[in-house]
Short mmCIF file of C-alpha atoms and ligand atoms in Angstrom, two decimals:
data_model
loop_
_atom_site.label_atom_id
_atom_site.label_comp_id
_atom_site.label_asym_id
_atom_site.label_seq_id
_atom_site.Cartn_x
_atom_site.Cartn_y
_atom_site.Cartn_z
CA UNK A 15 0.00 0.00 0.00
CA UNK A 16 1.55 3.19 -1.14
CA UNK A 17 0.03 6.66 -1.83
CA UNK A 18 0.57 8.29 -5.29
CA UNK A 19 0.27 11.89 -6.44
CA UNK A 20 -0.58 12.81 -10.31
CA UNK A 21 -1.09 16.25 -11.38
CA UNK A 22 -2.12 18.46 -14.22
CA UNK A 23 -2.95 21.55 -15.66
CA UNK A 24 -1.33 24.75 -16.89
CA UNK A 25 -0.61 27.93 -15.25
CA UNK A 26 -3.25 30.13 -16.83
CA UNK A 27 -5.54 26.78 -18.35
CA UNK A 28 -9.26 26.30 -17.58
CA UNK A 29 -8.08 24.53 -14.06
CA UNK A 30 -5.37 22.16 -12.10
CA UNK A 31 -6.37 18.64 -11.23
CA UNK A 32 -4.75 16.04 -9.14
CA UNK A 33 -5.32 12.55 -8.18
CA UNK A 34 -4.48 11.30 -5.10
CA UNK A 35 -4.31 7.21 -4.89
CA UNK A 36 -4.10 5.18 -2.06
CA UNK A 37 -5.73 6.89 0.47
CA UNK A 38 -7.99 4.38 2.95
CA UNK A 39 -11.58 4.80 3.62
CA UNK A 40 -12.97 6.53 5.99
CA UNK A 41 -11.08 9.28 6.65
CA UNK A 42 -12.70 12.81 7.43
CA UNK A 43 -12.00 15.68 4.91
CA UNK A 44 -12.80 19.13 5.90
CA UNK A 45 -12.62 21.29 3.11
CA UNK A 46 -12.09 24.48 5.08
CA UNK A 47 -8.88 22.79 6.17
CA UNK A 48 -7.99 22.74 2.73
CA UNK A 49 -8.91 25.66 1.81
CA UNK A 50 -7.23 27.69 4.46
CA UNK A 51 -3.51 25.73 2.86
CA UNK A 52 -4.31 27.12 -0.49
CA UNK A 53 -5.12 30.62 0.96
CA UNK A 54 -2.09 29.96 2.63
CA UNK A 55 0.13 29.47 -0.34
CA UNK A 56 -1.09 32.43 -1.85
CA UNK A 57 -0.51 35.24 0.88
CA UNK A 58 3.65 36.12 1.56
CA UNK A 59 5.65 38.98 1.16
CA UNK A 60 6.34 39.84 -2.28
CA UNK A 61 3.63 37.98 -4.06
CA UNK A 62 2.11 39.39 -7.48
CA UNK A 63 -1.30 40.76 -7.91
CA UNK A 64 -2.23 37.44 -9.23
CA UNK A 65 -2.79 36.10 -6.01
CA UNK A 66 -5.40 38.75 -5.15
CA UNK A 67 -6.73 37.11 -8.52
CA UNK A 68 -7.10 34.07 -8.00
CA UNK A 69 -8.97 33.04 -4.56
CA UNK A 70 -7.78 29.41 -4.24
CA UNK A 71 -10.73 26.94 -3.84
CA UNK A 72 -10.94 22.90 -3.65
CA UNK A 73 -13.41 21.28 -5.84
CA UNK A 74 -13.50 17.41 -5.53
CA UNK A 75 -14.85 15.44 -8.31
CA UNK A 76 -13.81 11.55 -6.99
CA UNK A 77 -13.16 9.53 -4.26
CA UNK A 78 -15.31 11.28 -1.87
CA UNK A 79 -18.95 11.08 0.33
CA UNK A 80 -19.91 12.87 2.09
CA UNK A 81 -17.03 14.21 3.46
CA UNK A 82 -15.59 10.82 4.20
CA UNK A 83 -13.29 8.89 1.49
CA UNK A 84 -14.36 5.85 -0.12
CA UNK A 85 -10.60 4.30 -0.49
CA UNK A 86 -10.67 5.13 -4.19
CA UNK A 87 -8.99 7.42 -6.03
CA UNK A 88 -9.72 11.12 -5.06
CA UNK A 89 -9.83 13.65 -7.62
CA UNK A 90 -9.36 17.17 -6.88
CA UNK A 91 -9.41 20.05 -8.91
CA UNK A 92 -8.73 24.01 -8.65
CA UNK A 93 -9.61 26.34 -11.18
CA UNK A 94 -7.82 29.14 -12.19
CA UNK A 95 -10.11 32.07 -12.05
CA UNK A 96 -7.55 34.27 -14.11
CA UNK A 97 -8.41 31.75 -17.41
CA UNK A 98 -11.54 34.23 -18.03
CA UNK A 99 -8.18 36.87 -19.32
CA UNK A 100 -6.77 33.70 -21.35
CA UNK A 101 -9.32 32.16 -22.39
CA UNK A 102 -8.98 32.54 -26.18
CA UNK A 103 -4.47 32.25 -25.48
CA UNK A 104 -4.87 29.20 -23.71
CA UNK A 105 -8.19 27.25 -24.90
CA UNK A 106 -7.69 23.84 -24.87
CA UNK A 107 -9.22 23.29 -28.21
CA UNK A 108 -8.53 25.45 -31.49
CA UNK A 109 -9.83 29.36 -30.44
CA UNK A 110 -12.64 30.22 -32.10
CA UNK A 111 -13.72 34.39 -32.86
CA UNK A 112 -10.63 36.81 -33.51
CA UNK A 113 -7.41 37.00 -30.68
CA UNK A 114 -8.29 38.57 -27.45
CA UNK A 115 -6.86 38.88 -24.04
CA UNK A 116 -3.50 37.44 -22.78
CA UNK A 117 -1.68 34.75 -24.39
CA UNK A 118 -1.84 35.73 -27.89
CA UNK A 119 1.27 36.27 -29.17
CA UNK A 120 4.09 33.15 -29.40
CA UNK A 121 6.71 34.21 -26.41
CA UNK A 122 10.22 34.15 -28.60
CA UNK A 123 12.22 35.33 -25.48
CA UNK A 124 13.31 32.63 -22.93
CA UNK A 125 13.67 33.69 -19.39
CA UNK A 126 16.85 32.56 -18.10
CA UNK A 127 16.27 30.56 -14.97
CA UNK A 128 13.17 29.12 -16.35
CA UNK A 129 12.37 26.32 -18.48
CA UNK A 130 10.92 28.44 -21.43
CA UNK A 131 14.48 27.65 -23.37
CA UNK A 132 15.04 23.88 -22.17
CA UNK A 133 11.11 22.71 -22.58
CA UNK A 134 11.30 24.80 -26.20
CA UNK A 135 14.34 22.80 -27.57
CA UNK A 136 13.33 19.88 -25.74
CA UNK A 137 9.74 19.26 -27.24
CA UNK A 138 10.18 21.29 -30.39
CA UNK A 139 8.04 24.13 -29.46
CA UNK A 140 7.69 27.62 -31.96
CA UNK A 141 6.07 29.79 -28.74
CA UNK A 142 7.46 28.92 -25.21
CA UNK A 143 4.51 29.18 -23.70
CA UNK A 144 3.81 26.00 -24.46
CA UNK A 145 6.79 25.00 -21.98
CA UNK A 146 6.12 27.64 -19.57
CA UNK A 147 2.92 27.18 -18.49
CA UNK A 148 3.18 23.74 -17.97
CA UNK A 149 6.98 24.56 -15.99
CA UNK A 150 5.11 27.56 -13.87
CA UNK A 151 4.96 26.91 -9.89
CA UNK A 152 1.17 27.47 -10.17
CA UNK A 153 1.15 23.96 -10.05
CA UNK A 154 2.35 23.60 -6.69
CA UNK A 155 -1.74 24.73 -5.65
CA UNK A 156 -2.77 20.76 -6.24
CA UNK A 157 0.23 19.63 -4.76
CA UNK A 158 -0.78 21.70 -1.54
CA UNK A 159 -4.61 20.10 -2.07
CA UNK A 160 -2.86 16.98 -1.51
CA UNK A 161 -0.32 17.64 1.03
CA UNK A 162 -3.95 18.93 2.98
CA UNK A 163 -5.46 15.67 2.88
CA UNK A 164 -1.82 13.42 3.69
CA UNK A 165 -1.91 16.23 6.85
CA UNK A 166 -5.05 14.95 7.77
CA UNK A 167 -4.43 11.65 7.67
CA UNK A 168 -1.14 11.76 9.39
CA UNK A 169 -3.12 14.04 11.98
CA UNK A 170 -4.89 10.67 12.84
CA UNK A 171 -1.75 8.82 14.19
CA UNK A 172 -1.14 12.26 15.73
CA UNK A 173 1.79 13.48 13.48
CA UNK A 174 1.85 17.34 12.49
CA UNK A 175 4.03 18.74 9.92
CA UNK A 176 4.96 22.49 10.03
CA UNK A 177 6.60 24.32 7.60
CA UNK A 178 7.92 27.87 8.18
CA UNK A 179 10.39 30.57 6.34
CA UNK A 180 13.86 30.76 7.91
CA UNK A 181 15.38 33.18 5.91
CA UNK A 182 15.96 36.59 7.79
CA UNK A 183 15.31 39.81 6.94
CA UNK A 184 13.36 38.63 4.32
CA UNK A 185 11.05 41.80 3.89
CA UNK A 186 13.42 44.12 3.93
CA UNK A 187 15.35 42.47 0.99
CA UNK A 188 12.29 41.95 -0.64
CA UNK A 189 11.28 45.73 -0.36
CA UNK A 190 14.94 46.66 -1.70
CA UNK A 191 14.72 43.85 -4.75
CA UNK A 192 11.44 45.48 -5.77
CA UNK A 193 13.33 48.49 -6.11
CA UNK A 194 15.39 47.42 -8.11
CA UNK A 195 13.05 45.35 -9.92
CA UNK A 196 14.83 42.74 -9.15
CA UNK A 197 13.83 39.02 -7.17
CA UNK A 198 15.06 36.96 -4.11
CA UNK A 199 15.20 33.63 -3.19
CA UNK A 200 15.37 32.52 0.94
CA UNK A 201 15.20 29.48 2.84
CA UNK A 202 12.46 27.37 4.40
CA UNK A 203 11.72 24.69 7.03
CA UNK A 204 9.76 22.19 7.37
CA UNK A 205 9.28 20.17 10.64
CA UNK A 206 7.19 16.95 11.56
CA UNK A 207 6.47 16.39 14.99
CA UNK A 208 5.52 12.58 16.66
CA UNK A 209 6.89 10.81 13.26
CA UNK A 210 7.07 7.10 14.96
CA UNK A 211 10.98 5.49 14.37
CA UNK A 212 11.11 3.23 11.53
CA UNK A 213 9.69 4.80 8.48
CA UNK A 214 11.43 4.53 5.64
CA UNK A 215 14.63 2.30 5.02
CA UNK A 216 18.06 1.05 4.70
CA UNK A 217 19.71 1.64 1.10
CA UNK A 218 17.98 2.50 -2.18
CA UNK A 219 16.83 5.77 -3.09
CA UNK A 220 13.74 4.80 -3.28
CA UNK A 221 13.24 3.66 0.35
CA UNK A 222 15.14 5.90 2.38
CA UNK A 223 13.39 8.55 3.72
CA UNK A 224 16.03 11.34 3.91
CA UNK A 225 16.22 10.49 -0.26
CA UNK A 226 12.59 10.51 -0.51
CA UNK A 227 12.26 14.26 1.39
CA UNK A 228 15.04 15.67 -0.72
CA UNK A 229 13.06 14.11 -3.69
CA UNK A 230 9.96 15.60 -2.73
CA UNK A 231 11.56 19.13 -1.86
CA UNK A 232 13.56 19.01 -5.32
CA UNK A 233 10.38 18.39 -6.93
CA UNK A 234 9.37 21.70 -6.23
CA UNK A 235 9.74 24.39 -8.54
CA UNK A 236 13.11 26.89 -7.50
CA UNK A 237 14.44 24.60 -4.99
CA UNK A 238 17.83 24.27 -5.68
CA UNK A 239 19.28 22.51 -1.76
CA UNK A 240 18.07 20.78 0.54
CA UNK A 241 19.30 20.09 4.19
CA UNK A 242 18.64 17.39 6.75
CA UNK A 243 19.11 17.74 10.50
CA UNK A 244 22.34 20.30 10.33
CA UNK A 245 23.20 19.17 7.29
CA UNK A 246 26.17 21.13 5.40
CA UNK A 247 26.99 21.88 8.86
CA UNK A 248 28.02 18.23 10.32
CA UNK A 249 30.92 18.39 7.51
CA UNK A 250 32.79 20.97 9.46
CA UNK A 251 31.99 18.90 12.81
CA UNK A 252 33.74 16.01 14.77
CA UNK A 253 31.66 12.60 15.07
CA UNK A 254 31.44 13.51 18.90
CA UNK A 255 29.50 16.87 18.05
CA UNK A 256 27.73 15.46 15.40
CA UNK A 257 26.05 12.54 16.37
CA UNK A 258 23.00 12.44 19.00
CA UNK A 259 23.28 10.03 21.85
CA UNK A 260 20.62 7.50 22.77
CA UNK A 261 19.41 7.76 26.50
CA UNK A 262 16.36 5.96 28.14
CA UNK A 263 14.08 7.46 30.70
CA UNK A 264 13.35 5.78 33.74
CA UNK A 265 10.31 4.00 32.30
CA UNK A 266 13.19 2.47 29.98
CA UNK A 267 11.40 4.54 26.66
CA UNK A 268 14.15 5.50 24.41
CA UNK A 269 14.93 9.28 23.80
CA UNK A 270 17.79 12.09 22.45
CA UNK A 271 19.25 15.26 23.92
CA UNK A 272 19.76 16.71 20.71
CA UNK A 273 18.52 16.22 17.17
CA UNK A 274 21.81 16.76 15.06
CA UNK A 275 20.31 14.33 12.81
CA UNK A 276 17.13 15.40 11.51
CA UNK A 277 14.80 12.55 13.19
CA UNK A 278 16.72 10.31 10.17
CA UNK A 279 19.22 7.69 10.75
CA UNK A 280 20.09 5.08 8.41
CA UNK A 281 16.99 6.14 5.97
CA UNK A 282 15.08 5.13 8.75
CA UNK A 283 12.92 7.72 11.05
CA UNK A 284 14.58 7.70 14.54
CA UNK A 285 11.30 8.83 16.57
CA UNK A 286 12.35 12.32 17.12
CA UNK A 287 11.22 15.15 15.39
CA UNK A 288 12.49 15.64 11.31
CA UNK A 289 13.49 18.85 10.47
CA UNK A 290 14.24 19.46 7.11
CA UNK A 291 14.81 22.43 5.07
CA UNK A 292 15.31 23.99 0.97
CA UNK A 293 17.31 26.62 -0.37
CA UNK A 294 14.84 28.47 -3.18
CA UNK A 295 16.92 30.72 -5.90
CA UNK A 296 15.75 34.07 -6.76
CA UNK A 297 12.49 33.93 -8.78
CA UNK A 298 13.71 34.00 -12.94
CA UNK A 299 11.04 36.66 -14.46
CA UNK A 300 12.28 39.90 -13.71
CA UNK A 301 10.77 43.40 -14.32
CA UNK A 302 14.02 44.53 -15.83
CA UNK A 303 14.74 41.19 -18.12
CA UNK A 304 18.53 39.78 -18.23
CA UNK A 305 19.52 39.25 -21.74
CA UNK A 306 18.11 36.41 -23.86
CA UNK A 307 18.12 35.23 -27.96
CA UNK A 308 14.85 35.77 -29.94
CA UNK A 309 14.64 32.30 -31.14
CA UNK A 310 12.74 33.58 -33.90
CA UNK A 311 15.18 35.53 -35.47
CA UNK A 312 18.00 34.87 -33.66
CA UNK A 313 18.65 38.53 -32.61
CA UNK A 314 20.15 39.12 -28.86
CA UNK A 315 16.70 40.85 -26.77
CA UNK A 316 15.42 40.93 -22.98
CA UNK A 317 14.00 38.27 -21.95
CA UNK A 318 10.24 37.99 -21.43
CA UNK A 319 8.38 40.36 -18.35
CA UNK A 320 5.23 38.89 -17.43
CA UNK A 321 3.57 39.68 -13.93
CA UNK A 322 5.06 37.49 -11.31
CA UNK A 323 6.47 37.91 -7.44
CA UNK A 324 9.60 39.19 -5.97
CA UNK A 325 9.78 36.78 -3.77
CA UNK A 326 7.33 33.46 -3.20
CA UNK A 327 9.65 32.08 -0.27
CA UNK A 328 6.46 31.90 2.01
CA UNK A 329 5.09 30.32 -0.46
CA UNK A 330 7.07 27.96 -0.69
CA UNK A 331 7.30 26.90 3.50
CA UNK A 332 3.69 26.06 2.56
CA UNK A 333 4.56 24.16 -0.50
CA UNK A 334 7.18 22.44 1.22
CA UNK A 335 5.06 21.32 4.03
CA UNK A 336 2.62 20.15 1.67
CA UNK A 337 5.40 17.85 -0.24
CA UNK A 338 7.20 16.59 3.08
CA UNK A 339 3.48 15.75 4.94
CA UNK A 340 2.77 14.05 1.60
CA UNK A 341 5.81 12.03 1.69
CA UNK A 342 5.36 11.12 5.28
CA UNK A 343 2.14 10.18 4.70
CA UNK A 344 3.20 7.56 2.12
CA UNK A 345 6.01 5.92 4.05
CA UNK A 346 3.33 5.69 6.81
CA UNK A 347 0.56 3.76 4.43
CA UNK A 348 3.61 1.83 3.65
CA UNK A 349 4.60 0.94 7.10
CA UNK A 350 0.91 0.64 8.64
CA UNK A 351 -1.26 -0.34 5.28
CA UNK A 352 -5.44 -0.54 5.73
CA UNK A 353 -8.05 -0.27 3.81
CA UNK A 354 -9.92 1.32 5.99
CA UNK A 355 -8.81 4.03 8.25
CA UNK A 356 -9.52 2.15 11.43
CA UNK A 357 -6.89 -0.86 10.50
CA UNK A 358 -4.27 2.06 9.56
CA UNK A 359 -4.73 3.42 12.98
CA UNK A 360 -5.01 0.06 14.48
CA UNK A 361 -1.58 -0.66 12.88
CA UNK A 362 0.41 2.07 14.32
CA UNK A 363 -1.04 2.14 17.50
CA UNK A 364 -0.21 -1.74 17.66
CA UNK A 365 3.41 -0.89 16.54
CA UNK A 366 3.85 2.26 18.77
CA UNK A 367 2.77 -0.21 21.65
CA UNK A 368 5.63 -2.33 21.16
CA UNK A 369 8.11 -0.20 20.69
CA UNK A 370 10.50 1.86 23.52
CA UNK A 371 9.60 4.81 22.11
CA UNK A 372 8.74 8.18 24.04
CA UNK A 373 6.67 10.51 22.45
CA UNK A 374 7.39 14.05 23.18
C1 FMN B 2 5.35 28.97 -4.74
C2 FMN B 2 6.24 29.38 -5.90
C3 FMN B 2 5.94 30.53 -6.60
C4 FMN B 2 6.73 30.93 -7.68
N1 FMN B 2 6.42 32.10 -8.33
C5 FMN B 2 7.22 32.49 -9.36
C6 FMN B 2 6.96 33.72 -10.04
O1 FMN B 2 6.03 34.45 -9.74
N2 FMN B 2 7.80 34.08 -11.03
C7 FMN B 2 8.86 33.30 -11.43
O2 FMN B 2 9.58 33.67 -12.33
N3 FMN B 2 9.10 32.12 -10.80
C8 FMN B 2 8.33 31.71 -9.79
N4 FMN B 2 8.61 30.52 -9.17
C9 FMN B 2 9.78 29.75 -9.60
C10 FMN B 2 9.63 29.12 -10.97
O3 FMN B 2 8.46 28.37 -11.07
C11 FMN B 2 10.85 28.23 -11.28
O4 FMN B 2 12.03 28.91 -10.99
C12 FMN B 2 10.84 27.80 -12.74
O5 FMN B 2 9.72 26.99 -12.98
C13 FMN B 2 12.10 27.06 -13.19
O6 FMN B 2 12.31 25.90 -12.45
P1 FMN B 2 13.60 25.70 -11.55
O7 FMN B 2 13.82 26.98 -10.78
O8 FMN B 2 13.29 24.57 -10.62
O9 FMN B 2 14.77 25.43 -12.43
C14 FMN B 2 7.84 30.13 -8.07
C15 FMN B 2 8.13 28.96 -7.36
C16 FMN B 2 7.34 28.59 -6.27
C17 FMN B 2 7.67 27.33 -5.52
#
């Protein structure tokens, strides 16, 4: 039993649309829950008029009655309210009536730092639009959808995952990029609390869960690092400064001083709480462009402007927190299986039982 994420839609299409598989019965959704993560996502420092646009709301069209899942696949689905100005530039079937609104004209003028060059060359494209709306972080709304519902079902073995901006200062170098009309990047955490030991494993990629969190936070859009426990950090350190040591209570439950480690040891959740964090790079569309090629005619230009934020690092703690509860969530229906929510529950209580583990 494993949980799987599939997404779709473009950045200014009718709507975006993800299915989320693997989820038991039975469990409560609470759409105001979900709801309030997408509003979430869409407030920050530094964010672009769009997001006064667009009013984030969850639609579910699958998997779902009456509030409870059915253990099928649930299909969820946010539109973008901002098609209405793009509705002729980005209909899905051939535009009827003469060219109107945004989206008209073929984009010729890559960004650097986006994928409007790399997607163009790479699927043959005459108007990088094509690549960029697909590339555009708008996605990452879905991908919060779902990182909602794996909260909510990791809230019912009493795990929370919290994700928060690190980065400091971060208004006042976002007041002085706008300024400049220029961008900025920062950096975000991400923690989750009461993660039982012994999710995850030993040695491929695909099992361990420090791999599968620096998958899931790579998968975002901008993220370019990604740090577990301290990280960079323990390179400069000595093994005795580095590593946490084990101590027991006096009811013999098994616990740490310090968390040097990230609540991950040997792939494997250690019981304490995993702390993980991302780099993001400054955002690539800037009000005054860096050079770029027309690929039309080959002349050297500026680069595309198109509205977009300064900075989308609070964005992204939300994002992040989505894509690390999503990927706890799936090492847990790994670990604890069920069909039904009650045997998933059943299963980790069962285990948690067992186990010298203290909770904090
Ligand atoms: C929440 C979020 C919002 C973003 N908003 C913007 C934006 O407004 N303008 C922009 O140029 N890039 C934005 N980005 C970053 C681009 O989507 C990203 O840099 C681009 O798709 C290229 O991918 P890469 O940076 O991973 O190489 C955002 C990223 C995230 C996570």
């Amino acid at each position: 039993m494993t949980l799987t994420l599939t997404t779709a839609g473009e950045s200014h299409g009718p709507a975006l649309v993800a299915i989320v598989g693997g989820l038991p019965a039975g469990l409560v959704l609470d759409r105001a829950a979900i709801d309030a993560d997408l509003a979430r996502r869409q407030k920050g420092y530094g964010r672009s008029p769009r997001q006064q646009l667009e009013r984030d709301e969850v639609e579910v069209l699958a998997g779902l009655r009456h509030g409870r899942t059915l253990g099928t696949p649930l299909a969820l689905v946010v539109r973008n309210r901002d098609h209405r100005n793009w509705a002729w530039g980005m209909s899905p079937w051939p535009p009827e009536g003469e060219p109107e609104g945004k989206g008209t004209k073929p984009v010729t003028l890559p960004r650097p730092g986006h994928a409007d060059l790399a997607g163009t060359l790479k699927f043959g494209l005459a108007d990088a639009r094509d690549s960029l709306e697909r590339a555009s972080a708008r996605q990452t709304t879905v991908a919060v959808a779902a990182g909602a519902v794996a909260k909510a079902l990791l809230a019912q073995l009493g795990i929370s995952v919290e994700g928060r901006v690190v980065s400091e200062q971060l208004e006042q170098r976002i007041d002085e990029a706008r300024a400049d009309r220029d961008t900025v990047g920062g950096v975000v955490e991400v923690i989750a609390r009461n993660v039982p030991p012994g999710l995850g494993s030993y040695a491929a990629k695909e099992e361990r869960l420090d791999a599968r969190l620096a998958a899931a936070l790579m998968g975002i859009q901008a993220v370019k690092g990604v740090e577990i426990g301290a990280g960079f950090e323990l390179a400069e350190r000595r093994g005795s400064e580095a590593h946490d040591e084990i101590l027991a209570d006096s009811q013999g439950a098994l616990y740490r001083e310090t968390n040097f480690a990230g609540g991950i040891e040997g792939g494997v959740s250690n019981g304490e709480d995993m702390v993980v964090r991302a780099a993001m790079k400054p955002l690539p569309t800037l009000m005054r462009p860096l050079a770029s090629v027309d690929l039309d005619t080959g002349e050297v230009g500026e680069a595309l402007v198109e509205r977009s934020d300064v900075a989308a690092v609070e964005a992204l703690a939300v994002v992040a927190e989505a894509a690390v509860g999503f990927e706890v969530a799936r090492a847990a229906r790994e670990k604890f299986g069920g069909d039904a929510l009650a045997d998933f529950v059943a299963a980790h209580g069962a285990y948690v039982e067992r186990i010298p583990w203290r909770t904090r």
